Tab-separated table of C-alpha atoms in Angstrom:
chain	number	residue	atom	x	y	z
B	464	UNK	CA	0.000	0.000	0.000
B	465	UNK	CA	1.033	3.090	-0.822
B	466	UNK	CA	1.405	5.959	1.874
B	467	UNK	CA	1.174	9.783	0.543
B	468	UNK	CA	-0.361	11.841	2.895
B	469	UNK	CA	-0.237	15.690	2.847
B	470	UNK	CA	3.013	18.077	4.380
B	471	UNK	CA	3.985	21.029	6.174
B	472	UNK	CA	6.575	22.015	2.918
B	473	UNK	CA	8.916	24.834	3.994
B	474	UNK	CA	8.963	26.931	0.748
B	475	UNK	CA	10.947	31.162	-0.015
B	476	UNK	CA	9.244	33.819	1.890
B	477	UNK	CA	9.262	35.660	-1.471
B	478	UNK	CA	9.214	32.800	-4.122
B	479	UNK	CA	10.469	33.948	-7.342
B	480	UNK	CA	11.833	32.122	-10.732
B	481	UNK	CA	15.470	33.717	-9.369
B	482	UNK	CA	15.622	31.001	-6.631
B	483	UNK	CA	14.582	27.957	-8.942
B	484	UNK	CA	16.430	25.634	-11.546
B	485	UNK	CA	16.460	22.436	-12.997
B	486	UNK	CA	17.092	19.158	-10.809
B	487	UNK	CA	20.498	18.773	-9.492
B	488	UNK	CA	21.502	15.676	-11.783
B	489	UNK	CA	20.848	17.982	-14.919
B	490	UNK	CA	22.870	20.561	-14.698
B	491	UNK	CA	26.559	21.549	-16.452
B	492	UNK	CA	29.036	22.934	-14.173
B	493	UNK	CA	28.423	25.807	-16.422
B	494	UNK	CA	24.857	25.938	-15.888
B	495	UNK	CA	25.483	25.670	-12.027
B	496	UNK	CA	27.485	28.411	-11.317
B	497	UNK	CA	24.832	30.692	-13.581
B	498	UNK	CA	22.061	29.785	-11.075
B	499	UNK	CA	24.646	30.617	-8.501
B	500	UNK	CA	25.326	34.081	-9.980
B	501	UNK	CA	21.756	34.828	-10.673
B	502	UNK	CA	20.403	35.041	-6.829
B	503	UNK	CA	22.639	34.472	-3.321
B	504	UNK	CA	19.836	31.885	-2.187
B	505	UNK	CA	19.088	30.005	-5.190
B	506	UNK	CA	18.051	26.499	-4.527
B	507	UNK	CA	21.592	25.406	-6.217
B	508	UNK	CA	23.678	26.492	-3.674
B	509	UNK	CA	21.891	23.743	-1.429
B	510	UNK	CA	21.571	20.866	-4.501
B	511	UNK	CA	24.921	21.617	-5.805
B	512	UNK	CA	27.078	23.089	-2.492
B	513	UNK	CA	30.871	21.819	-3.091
B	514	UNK	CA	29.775	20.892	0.895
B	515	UNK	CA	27.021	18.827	1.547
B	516	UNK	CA	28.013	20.176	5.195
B	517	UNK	CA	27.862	23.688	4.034
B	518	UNK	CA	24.423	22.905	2.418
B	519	UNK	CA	22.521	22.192	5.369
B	520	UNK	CA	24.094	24.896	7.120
B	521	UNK	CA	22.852	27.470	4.602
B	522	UNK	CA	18.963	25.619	4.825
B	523	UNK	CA	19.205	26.228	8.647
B	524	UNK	CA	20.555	29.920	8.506
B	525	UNK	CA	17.586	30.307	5.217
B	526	UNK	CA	15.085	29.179	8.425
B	527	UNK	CA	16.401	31.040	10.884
B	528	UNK	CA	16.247	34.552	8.921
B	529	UNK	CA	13.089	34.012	7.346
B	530	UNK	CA	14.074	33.971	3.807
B	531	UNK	CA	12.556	30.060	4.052
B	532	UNK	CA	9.258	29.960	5.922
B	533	UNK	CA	7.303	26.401	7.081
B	534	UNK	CA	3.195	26.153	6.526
B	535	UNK	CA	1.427	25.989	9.743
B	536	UNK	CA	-0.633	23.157	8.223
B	537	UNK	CA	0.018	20.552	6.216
B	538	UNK	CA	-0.969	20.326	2.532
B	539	UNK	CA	-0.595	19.180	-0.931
B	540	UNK	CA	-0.265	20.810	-4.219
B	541	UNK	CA	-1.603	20.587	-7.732
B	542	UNK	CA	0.953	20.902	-10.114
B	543	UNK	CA	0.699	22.393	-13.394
B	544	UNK	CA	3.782	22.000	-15.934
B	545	UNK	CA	3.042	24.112	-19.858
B	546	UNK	CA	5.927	22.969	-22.322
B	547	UNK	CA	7.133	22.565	-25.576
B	548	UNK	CA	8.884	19.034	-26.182
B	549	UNK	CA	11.766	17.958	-27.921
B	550	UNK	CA	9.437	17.374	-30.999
B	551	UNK	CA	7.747	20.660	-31.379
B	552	UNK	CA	4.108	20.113	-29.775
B	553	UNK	CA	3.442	22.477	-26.772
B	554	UNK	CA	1.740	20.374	-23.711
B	555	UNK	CA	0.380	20.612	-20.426
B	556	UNK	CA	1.466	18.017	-17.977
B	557	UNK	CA	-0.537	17.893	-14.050
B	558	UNK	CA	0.314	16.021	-11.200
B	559	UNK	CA	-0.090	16.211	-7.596
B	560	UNK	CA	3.217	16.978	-4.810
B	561	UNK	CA	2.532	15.192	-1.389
B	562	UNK	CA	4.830	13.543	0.911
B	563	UNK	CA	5.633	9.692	0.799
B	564	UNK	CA	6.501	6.929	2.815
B	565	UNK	CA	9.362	5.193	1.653
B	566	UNK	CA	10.288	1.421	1.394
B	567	UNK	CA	12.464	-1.293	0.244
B	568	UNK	CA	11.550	-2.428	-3.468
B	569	UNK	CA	10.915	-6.212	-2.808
B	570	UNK	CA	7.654	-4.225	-0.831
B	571	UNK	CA	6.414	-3.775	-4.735
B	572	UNK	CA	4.717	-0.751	-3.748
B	573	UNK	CA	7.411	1.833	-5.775
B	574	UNK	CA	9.136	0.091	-8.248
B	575	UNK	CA	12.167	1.216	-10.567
B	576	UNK	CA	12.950	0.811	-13.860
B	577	UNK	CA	16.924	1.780	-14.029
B	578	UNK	CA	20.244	1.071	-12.581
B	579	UNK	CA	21.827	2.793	-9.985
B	580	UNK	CA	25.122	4.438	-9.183
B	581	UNK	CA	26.826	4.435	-5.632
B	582	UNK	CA	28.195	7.830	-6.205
B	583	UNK	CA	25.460	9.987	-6.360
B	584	UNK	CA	24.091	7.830	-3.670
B	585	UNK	CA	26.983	8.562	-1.360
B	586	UNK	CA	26.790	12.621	-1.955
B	587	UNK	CA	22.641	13.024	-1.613
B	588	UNK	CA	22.693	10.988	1.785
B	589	UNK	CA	25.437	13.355	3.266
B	590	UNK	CA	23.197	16.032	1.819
B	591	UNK	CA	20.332	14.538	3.413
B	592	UNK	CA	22.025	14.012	6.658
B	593	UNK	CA	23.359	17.668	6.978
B	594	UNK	CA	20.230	19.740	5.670
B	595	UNK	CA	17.666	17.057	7.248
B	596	UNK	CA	15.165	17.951	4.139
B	597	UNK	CA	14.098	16.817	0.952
B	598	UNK	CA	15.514	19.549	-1.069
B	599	UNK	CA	13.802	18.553	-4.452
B	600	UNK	CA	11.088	16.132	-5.334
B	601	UNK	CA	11.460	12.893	-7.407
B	602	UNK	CA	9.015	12.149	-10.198
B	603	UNK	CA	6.621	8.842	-9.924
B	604	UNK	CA	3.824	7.798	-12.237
B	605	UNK	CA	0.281	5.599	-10.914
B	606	UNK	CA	-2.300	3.956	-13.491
B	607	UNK	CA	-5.615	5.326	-13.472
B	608	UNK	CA	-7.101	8.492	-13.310
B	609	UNK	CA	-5.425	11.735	-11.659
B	610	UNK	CA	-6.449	11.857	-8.325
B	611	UNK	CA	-6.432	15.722	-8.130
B	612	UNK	CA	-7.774	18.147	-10.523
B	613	UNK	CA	-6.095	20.915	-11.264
B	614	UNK	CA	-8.319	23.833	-9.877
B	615	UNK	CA	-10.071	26.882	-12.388
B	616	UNK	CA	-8.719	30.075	-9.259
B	617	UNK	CA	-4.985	32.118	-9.588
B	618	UNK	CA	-2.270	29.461	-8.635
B	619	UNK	CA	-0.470	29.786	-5.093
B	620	UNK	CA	3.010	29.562	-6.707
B	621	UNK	CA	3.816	30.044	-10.247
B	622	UNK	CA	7.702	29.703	-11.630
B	623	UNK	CA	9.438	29.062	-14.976
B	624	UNK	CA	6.142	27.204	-16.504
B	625	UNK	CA	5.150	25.674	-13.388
B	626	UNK	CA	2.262	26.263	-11.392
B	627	UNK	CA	1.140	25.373	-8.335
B	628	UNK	CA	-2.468	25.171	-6.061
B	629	UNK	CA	-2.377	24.362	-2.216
B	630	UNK	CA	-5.133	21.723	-1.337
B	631	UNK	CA	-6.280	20.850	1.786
B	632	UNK	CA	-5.114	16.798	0.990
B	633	UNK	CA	-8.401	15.281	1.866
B	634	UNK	CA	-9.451	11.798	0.373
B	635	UNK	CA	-5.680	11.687	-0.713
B	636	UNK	CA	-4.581	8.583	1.297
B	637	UNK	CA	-7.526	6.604	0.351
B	638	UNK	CA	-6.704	7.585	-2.955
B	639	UNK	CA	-3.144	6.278	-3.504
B	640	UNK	CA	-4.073	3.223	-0.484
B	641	UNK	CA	-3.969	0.663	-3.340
B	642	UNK	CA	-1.599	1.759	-6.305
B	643	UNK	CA	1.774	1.026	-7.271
B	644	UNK	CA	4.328	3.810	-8.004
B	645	UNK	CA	6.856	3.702	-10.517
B	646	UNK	CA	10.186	6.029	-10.700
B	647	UNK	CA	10.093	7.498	-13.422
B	648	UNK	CA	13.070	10.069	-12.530
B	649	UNK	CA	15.003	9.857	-8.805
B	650	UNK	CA	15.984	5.871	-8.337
B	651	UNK	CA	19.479	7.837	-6.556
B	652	UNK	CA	17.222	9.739	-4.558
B	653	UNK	CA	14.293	7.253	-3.729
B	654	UNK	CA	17.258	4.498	-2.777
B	655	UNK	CA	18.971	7.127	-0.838
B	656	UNK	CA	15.715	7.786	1.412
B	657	UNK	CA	15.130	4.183	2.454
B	658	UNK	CA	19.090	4.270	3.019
B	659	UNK	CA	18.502	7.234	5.441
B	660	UNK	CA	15.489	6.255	6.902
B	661	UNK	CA	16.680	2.489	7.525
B	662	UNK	CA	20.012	5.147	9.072
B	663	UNK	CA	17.952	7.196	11.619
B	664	UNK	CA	14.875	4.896	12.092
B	665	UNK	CA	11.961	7.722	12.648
B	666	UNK	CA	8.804	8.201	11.259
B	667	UNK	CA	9.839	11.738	9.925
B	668	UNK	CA	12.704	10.409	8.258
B	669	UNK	CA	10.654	7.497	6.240
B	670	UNK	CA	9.003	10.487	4.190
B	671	UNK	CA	10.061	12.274	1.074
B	672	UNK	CA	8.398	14.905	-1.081
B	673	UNK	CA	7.179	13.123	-4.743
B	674	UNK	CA	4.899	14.518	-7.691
B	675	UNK	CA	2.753	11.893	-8.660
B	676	UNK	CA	1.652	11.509	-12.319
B	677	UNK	CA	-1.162	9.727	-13.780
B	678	UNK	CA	-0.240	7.318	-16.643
B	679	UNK	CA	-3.756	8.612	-18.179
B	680	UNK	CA	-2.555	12.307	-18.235
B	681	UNK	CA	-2.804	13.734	-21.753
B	682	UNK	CA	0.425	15.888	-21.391
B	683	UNK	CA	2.115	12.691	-20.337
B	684	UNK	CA	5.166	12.109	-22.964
B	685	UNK	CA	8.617	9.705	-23.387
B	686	UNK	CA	10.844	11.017	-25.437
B	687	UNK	CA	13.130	8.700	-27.464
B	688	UNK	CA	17.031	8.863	-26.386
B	689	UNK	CA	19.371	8.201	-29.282
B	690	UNK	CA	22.535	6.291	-28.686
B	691	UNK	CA	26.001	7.245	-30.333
B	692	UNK	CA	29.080	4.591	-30.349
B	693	UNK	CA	32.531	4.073	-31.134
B	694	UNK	CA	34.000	1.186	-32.318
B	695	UNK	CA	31.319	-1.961	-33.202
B	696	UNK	CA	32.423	-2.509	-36.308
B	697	UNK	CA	30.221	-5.635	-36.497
B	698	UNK	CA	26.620	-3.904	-34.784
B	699	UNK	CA	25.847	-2.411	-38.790
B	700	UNK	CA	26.302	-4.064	-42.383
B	701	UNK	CA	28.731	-2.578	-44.217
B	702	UNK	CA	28.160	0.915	-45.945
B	703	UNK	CA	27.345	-0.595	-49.270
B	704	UNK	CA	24.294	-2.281	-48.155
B	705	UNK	CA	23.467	1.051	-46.196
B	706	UNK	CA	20.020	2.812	-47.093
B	707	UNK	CA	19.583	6.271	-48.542
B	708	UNK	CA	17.149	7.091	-46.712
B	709	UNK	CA	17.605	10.214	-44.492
B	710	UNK	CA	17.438	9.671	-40.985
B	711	UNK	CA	14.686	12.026	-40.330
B	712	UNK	CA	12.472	9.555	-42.883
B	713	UNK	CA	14.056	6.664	-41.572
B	714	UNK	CA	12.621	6.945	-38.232
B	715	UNK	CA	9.648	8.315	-39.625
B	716	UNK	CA	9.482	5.195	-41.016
B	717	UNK	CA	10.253	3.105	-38.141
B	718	UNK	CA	7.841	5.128	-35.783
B	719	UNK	CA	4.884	3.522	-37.946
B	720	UNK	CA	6.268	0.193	-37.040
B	721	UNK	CA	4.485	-2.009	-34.377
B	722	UNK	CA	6.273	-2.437	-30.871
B	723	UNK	CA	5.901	-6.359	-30.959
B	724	UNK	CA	9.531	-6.015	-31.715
B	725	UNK	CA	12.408	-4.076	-31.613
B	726	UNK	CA	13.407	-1.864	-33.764
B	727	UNK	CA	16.199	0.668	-34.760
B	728	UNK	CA	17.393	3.085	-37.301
B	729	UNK	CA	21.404	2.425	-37.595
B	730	UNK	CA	23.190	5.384	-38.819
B	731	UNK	CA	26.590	5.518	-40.068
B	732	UNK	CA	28.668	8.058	-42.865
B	733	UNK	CA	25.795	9.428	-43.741
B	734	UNK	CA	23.860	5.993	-44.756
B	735	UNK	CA	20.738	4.193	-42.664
B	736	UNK	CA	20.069	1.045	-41.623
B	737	UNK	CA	16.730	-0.545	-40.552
B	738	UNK	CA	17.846	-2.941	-37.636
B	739	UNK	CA	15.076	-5.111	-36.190
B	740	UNK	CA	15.645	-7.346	-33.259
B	741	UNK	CA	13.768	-9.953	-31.606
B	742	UNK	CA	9.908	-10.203	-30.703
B	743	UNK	CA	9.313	-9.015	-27.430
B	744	UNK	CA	12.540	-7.091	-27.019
B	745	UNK	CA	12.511	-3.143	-26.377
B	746	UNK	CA	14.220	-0.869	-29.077
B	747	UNK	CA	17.008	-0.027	-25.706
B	748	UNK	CA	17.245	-3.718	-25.014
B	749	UNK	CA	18.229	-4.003	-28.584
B	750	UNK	CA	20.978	-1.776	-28.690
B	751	UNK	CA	22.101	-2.752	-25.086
B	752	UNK	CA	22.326	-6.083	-26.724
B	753	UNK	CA	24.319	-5.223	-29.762
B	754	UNK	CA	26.897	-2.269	-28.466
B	755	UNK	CA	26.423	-3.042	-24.542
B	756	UNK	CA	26.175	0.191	-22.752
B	757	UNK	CA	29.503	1.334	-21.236
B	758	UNK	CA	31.290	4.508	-23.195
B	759	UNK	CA	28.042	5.140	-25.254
B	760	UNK	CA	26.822	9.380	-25.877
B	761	UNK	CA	22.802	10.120	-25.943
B	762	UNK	CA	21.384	12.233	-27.234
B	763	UNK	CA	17.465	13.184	-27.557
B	764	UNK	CA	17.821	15.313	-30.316
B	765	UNK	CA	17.858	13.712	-33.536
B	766	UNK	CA	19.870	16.527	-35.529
B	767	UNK	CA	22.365	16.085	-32.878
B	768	UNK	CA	23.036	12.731	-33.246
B	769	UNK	CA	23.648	12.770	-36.608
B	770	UNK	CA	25.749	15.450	-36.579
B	771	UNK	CA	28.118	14.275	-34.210
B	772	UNK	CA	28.755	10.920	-36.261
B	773	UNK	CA	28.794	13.367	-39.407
B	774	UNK	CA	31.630	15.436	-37.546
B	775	UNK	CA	33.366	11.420	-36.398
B	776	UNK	CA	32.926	12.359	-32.574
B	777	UNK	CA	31.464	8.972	-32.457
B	778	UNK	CA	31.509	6.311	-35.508
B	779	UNK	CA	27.863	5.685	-35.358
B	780	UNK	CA	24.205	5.605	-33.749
B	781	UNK	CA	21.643	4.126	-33.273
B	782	UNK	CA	18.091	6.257	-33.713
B	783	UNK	CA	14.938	4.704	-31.331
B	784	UNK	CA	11.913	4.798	-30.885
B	785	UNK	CA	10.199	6.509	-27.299
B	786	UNK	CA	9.959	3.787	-25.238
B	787	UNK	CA	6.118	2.968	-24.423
B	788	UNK	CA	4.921	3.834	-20.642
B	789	UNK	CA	3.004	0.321	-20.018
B	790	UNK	CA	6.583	-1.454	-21.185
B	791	UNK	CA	8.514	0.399	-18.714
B	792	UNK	CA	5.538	-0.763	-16.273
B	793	UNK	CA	5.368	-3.883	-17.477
B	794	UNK	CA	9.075	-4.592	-16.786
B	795	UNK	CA	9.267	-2.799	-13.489
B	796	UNK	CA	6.351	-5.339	-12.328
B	797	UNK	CA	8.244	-8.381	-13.133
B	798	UNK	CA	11.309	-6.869	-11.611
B	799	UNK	CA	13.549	-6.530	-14.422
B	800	UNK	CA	15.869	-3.370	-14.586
B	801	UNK	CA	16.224	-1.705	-18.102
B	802	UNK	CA	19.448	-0.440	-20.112
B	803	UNK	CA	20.583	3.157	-18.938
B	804	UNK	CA	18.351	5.974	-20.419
B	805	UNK	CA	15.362	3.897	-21.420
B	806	UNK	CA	13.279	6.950	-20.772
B	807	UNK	CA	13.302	10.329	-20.950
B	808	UNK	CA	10.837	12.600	-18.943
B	809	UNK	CA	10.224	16.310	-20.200
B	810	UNK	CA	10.135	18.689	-18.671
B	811	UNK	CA	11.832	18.156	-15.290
B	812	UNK	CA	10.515	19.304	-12.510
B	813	UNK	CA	11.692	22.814	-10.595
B	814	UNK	CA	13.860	22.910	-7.896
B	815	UNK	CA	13.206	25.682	-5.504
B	816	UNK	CA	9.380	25.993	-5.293
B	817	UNK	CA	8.873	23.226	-2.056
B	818	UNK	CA	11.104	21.811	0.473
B	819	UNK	CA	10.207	18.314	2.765
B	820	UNK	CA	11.523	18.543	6.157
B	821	UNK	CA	12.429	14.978	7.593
């Protein structure tokens, strides 16, 4: 069963789109240090702190002077997310923010769908320890319909294309009582939780603040993540049985296909090749299973790809499909972990807009 109940969130005194950004785990060094620059209390300089030690520090002192205040009651929070994907097509995505209680995956009531690191691990628990807060939420999805609608007034918080309506919670726990949750971004995070609260053993520190997605949600998207390789001389045919095809028809092509087997668009010196793997198989399984995954490039932008085995950064790629929602599902349920990248979730959420004391 899953536990969301609603939160007292600590949120800015005077929210503004200066003090948000991107998740930690998406940002450039460059991009880091421009957050930085742009505000002295921008959520980065708790994410991204060179000190986890220095990090929770800062949250404290952000407390204790009022430039972070806590709700006197607890709540949780429609989320609204407007934005124009990879492909073009503007969207609206909704979802709900409310606080969790975590547990183990062989519990099956959150499962994942990707591999984990034990770096990033090792860095968000001391982060964890020191500022004794979620800082930023992770991202789940739930079949059926949304549990919350997204209300017609003026939105409580509003920053960089998000939006955001403080609801009273009720009805939310009988809601969620009976669903399964599925990561779609935050495995580091989520495992990093039940690490922490297995570590301090406290109700308070079982919790962590998640926006839950319904799998019916019309602004819902996966976006395909193209792979680039080197070497793997033997994963293509040789150019002269290459197509000339483009790639942009290529995949065109492919995207008609049925998903009762893999597929791929191969791309190499400026020729295409249709791949097609077995039945049953996912496009990333595919790959995974012809150029493994360790020293590959992604990319989610077609152009891209192509252009940096044009310019020989890599020798060649391999151009997917968006992996279906009720595969990853489907997987997660039987317990199997997919390739690196499988999916790709836009937007991300904002950092900034609601903290999770634990």
């Amino acid at each position: 069963m899953a536990d969301v109940a609603p939160f007292r969130a600590i949120r800015y005194a005077r929210p503004r789109a200066g003090v948000t950004a991107p998740p930690y785990d998406v940002l450039t060094p460059e991009a880091r240090d421009a957050y930085r620059a742009a505000d002295p209390h921008n959520v980065v300089h708790l994410t991204l702190n060179d000190s986890e030690g220095e990090a929770g520090r800062l949250f404290r002192a952000w407390l204790d002077e009022g430039v972070l205040v806590r709700d006197d009651d607890p709540a949780v929070w429609a989320l609204s997310q407007d934005y124009v994907g990879p492909d073009g097509i503007a969207r609206r995505r909704d979802g709900l923010v409310a606080s969790l209680r975590v547990e183990p995956y062989d519990t099956s009531t959150v499962l994942p769908h990707e591999r984990t690191h034990a770096g990033p691990k090792e860095s968000r628990l001391r982060l964890l320890r020191a500022a004794r807060a979620q800082l930023e939420p992770i991202f789940l999805l739930y079949d059926g319909e949304p549990a919350v609608a997204v209300p017609e007034r003026e939105p409580d918080l509003v920053a960089e294309g998000t939006r955001l309506w403080r609801e009273s919670g009720h009805g939310i726990a009988e809601a969620f009582a009976d669903r399964q949750l599925l990561i779609a971004d935050g495995h580091h995070r989520y495992e990093t939780a039940v690490a922490y609260a297995a570590e301090q053993g406290t109700p308070e520190s079982a919790r962590m603040m998640v926006v839950l997605v319904s799998t019916s949600d019309p602004g819902l998207e996966i976006f395909a993540t193209h792979r680039l390789f080197r070497g793997h001389d033997e994963a293509l045919p040789p150019i002269s049985l290459g197509d000339s095809a483009s790639p942009t028809a290529a995949v065109e092509r492919m995207s008609r296909l049925a998903y009762d087997e893999a597929h791929a668009v191969g791309y190499r010196q400026g020729v295409t090749f249709p791949v097609v793997g077995h039945a049953g198989e996912l496009d990333v399984e595919l790959v995974d299973r012809l150029v493994g995954h360790d020293g590959l490039g992604y990319t989610a932008d077609l152009g891209e790809a192509v252009t940096q085995v044009d310019a020989g950064e890599f020798d060649g790629a391999f151009l997917l499909r968006a992996t279906r929602i009720e595969d990853v599902f489907e997987r997660a349920r039987r317990g199997e972990v997919m390739p690196q990248k499988t999916t790709y979730f836009f937007p991300k959420l904002t950092s900034g807009l609601l903290f999770h004391p634990v």
